[in-house]
CSV table of C-alpha atoms and ligand atoms in Angstrom, one decimal:
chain,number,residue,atom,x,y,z
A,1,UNK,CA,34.5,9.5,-80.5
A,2,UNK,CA,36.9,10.0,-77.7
A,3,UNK,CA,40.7,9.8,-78.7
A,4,UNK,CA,42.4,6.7,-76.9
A,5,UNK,CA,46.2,6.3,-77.0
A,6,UNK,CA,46.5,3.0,-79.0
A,7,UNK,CA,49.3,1.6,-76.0
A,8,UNK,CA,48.9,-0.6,-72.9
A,9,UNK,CA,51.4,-1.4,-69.8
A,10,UNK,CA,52.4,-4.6,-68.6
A,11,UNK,CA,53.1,-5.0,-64.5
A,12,UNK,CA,54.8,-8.2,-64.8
A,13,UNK,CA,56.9,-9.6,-62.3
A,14,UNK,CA,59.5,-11.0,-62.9
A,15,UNK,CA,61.2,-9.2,-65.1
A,16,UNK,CA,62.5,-10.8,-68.2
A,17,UNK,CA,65.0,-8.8,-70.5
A,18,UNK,CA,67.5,-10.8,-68.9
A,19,UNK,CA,66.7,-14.7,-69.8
A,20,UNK,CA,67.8,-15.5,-73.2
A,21,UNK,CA,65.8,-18.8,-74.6
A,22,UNK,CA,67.4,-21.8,-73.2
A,23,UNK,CA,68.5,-20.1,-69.3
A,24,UNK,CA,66.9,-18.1,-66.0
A,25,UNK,CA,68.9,-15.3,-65.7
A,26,UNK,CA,69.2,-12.4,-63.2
A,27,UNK,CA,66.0,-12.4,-61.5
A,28,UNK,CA,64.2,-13.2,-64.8
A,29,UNK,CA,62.6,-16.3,-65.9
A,30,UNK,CA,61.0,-15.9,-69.2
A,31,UNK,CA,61.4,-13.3,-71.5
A,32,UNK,CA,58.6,-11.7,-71.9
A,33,UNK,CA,59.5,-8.6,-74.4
A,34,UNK,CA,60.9,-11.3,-76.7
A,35,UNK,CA,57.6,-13.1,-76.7
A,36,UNK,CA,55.8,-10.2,-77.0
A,37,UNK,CA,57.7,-9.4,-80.2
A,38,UNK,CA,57.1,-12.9,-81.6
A,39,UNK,CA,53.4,-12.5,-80.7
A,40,UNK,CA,52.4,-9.5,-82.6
A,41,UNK,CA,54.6,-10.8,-85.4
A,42,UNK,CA,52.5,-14.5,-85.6
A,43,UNK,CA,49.2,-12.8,-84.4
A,44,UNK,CA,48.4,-10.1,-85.9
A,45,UNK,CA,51.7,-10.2,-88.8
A,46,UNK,CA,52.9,-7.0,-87.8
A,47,UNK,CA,56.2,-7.4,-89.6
A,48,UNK,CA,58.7,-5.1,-87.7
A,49,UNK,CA,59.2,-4.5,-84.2
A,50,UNK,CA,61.7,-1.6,-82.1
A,51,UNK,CA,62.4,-2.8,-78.9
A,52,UNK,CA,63.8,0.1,-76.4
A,53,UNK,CA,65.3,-0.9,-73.3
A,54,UNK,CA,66.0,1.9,-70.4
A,55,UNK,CA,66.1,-0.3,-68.0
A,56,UNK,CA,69.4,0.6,-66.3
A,57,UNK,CA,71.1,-3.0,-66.9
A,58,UNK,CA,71.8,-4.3,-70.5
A,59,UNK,CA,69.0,-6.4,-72.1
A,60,UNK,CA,71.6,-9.3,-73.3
A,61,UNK,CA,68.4,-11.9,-73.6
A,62,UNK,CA,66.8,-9.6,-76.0
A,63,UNK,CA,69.4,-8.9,-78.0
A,64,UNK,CA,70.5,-12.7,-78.1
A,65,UNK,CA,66.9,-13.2,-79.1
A,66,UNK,CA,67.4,-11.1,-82.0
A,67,UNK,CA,70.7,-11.0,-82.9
A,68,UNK,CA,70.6,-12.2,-86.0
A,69,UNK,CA,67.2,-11.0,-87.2
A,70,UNK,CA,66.2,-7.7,-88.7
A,71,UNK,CA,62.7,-8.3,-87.8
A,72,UNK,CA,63.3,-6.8,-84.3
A,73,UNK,CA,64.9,-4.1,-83.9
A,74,UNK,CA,66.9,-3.9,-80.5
A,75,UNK,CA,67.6,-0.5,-78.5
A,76,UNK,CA,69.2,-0.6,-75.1
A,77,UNK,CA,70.4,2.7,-72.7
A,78,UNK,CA,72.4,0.8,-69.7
A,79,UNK,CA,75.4,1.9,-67.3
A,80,UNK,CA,78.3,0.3,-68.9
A,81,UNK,CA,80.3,-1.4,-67.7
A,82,UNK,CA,77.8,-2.9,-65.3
A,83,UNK,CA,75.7,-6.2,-65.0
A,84,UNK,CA,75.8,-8.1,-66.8
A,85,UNK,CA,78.8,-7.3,-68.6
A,86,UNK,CA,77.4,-7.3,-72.3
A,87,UNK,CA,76.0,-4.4,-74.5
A,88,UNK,CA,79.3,-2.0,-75.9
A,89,UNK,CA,78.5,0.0,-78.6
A,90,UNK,CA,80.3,-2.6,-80.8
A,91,UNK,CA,78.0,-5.0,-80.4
A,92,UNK,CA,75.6,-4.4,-83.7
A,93,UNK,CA,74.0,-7.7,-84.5
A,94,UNK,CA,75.1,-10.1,-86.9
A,95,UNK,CA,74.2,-11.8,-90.3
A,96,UNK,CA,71.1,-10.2,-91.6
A,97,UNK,CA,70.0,-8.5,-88.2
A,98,UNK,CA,73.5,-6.5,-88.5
A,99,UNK,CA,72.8,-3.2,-87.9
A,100,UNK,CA,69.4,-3.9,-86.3
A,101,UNK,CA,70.9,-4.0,-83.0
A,102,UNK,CA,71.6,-0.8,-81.1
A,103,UNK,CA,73.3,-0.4,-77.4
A,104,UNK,CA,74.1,2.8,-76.0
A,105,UNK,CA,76.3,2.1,-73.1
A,106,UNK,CA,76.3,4.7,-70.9
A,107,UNK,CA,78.7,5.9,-68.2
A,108,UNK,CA,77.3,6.0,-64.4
A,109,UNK,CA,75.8,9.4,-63.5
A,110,UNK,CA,73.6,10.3,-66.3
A,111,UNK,CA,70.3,11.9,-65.5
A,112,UNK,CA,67.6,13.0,-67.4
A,113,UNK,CA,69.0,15.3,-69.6
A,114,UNK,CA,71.8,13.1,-70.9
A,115,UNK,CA,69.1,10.1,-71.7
A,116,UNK,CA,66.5,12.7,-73.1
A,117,UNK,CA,69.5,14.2,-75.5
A,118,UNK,CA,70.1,9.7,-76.8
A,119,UNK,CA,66.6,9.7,-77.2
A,120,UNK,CA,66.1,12.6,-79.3
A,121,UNK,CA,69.7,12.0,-81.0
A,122,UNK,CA,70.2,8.7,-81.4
A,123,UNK,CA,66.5,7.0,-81.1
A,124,UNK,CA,64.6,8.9,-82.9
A,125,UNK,CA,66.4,8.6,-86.3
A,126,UNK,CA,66.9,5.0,-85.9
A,127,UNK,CA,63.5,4.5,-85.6
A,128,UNK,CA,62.8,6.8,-88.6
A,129,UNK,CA,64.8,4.5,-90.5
A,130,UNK,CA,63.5,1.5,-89.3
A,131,UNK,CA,59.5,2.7,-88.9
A,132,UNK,CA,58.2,0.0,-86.6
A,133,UNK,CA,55.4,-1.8,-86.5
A,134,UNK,CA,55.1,-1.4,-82.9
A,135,UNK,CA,57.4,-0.3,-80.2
A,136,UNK,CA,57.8,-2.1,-77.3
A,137,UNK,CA,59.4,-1.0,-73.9
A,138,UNK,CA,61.6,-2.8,-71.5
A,139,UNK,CA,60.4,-0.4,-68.6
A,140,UNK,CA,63.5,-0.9,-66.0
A,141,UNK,CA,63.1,2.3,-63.5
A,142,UNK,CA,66.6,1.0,-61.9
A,143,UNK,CA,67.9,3.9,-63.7
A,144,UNK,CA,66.6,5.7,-61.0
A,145,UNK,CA,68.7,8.0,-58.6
A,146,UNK,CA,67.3,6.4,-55.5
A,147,UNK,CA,68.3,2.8,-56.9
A,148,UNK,CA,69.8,0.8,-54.7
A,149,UNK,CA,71.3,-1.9,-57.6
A,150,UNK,CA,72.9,1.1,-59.9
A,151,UNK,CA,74.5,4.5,-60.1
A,152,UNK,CA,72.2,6.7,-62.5
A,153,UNK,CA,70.6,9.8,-61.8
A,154,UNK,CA,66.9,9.6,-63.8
A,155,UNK,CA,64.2,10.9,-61.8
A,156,UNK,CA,60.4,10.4,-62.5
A,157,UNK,CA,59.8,13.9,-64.8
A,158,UNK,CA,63.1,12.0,-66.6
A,159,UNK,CA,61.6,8.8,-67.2
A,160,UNK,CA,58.1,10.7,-67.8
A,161,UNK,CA,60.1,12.9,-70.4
A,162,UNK,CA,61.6,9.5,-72.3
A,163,UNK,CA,57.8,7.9,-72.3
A,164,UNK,CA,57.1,11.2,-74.6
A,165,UNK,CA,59.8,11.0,-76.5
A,166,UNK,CA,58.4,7.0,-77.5
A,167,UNK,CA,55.4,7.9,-77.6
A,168,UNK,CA,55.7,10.6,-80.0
A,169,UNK,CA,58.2,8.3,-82.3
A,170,UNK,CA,55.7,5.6,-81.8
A,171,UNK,CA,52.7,8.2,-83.1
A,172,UNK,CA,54.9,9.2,-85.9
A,173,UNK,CA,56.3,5.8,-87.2
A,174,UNK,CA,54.3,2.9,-85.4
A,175,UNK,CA,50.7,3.9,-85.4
A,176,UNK,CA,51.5,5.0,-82.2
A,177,UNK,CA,51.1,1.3,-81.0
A,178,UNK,CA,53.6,1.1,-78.0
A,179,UNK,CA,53.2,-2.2,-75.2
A,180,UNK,CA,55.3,-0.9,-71.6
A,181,UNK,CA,56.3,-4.0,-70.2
A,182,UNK,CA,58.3,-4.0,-66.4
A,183,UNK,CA,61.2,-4.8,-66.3
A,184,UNK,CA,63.9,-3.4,-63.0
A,185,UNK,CA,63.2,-1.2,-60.4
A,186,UNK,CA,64.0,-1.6,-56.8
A,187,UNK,CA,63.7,1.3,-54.6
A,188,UNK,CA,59.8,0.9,-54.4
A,189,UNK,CA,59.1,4.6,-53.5
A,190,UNK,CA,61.1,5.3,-57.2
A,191,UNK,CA,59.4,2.4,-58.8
A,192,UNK,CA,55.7,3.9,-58.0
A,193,UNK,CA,56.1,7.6,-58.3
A,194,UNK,CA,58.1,6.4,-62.1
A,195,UNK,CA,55.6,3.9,-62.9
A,196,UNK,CA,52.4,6.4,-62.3
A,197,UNK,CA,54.4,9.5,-64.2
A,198,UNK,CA,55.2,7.0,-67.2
A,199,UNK,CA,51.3,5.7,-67.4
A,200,UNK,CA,50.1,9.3,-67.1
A,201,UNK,CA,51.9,9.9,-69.8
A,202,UNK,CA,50.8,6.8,-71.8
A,203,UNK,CA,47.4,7.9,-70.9
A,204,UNK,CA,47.6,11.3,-72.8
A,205,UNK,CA,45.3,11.6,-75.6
B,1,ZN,ZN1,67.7,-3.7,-64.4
């Protein structure tokens, strides 16, 4: 029987990593990572979830989502400071979901290297710690170069490169279950050639 990569890819619009539950917020309505998270939890009792943001802004309705939970792990690359104003490195969770929240707040100017080198660093043992369930991606491609709404410098290979790095995390930890969900992107010429590279990728046996 052929291989099939066990993952799928959401083009949703809007986006949603910005609404927390009870607000709109920055283009974003719904959250629809959060939901997602809930739903494999209540559906199909998948018990732990990773949640890794690379969209360019800070995912502060996720992590409010989760805060306080350890049952969702939350990971988030974002130029810091930078809309909207939330995800330092000191913020961690709280209660029991302490530690279960991770932001890497990046300065502006990173490219592909410098986010490959916090995915293979940083990611990839927090993961091996936590071993998800299921990874879910907040797929912002505003951390493009040609991105009108920030200052990094990802190309497509770059964000091709990270969809590798999760997907080999996901195969090692999660079953290799991983749900791509859209979040940002604004320069549409980015947004397409770094949407087909990252579900090329996801299509690799
Ligand atoms: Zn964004």
């Amino acid at each position: 029987m052929e291989k099939r990569a066990d993952n799928a890819f959401c083009a949703v619009r809007p986006p949603g990593h910005h609404a927390e539950s009870g607000h709109a917020m920055g283009f974003c309505l719904f959250n629809n990572v959060a939901i997602a998270a809930r739903y494999f939890q209540k559906r199909y009792g998948l018990e732990r979830i990773a949640i890794v943001d690379w969209d360019v802004h800070h995912g502060n309705g996720t992590q409010h989502a989760f805060y306080d939970d350890p049952t969702v792990f939350f990971f988030s690359t974002h130029q810091y400071p930078w809309y909207p104003g939330t995800g330092g490195a000191d913020e961690r969770g709280e209660g029991k979901g302490e530690g279960y929240t991770l932001n890497v707040p990046l300065s502006a100017g990173m490219g592909d290297k410098e986010y490959l080198d916090v995915f293979n660093r940083i990611l990839r043992s927090a993961l091996k710690a936590y071993r998800p369930d299921a990874i879910i991606i907040s797929a912002g491609f505003d951390a493009h170069r040609d991105d009108p709404l920030a200052g990094m410098n990802l190309t497509a290979e770059g964000y091709k490169a990270l969809t590798r790095a999760v997907k080999e995390i996901a195969a090692e930890h999660a079953q290799g279950r991983v749900l791509s969900c859209l979040e940002g992107g604004y320069n549409l010429a980015a947004l397409a050639a770094s949407v087909e590279g990252h579900l090329r990728v996801l299509q690799e046996a």
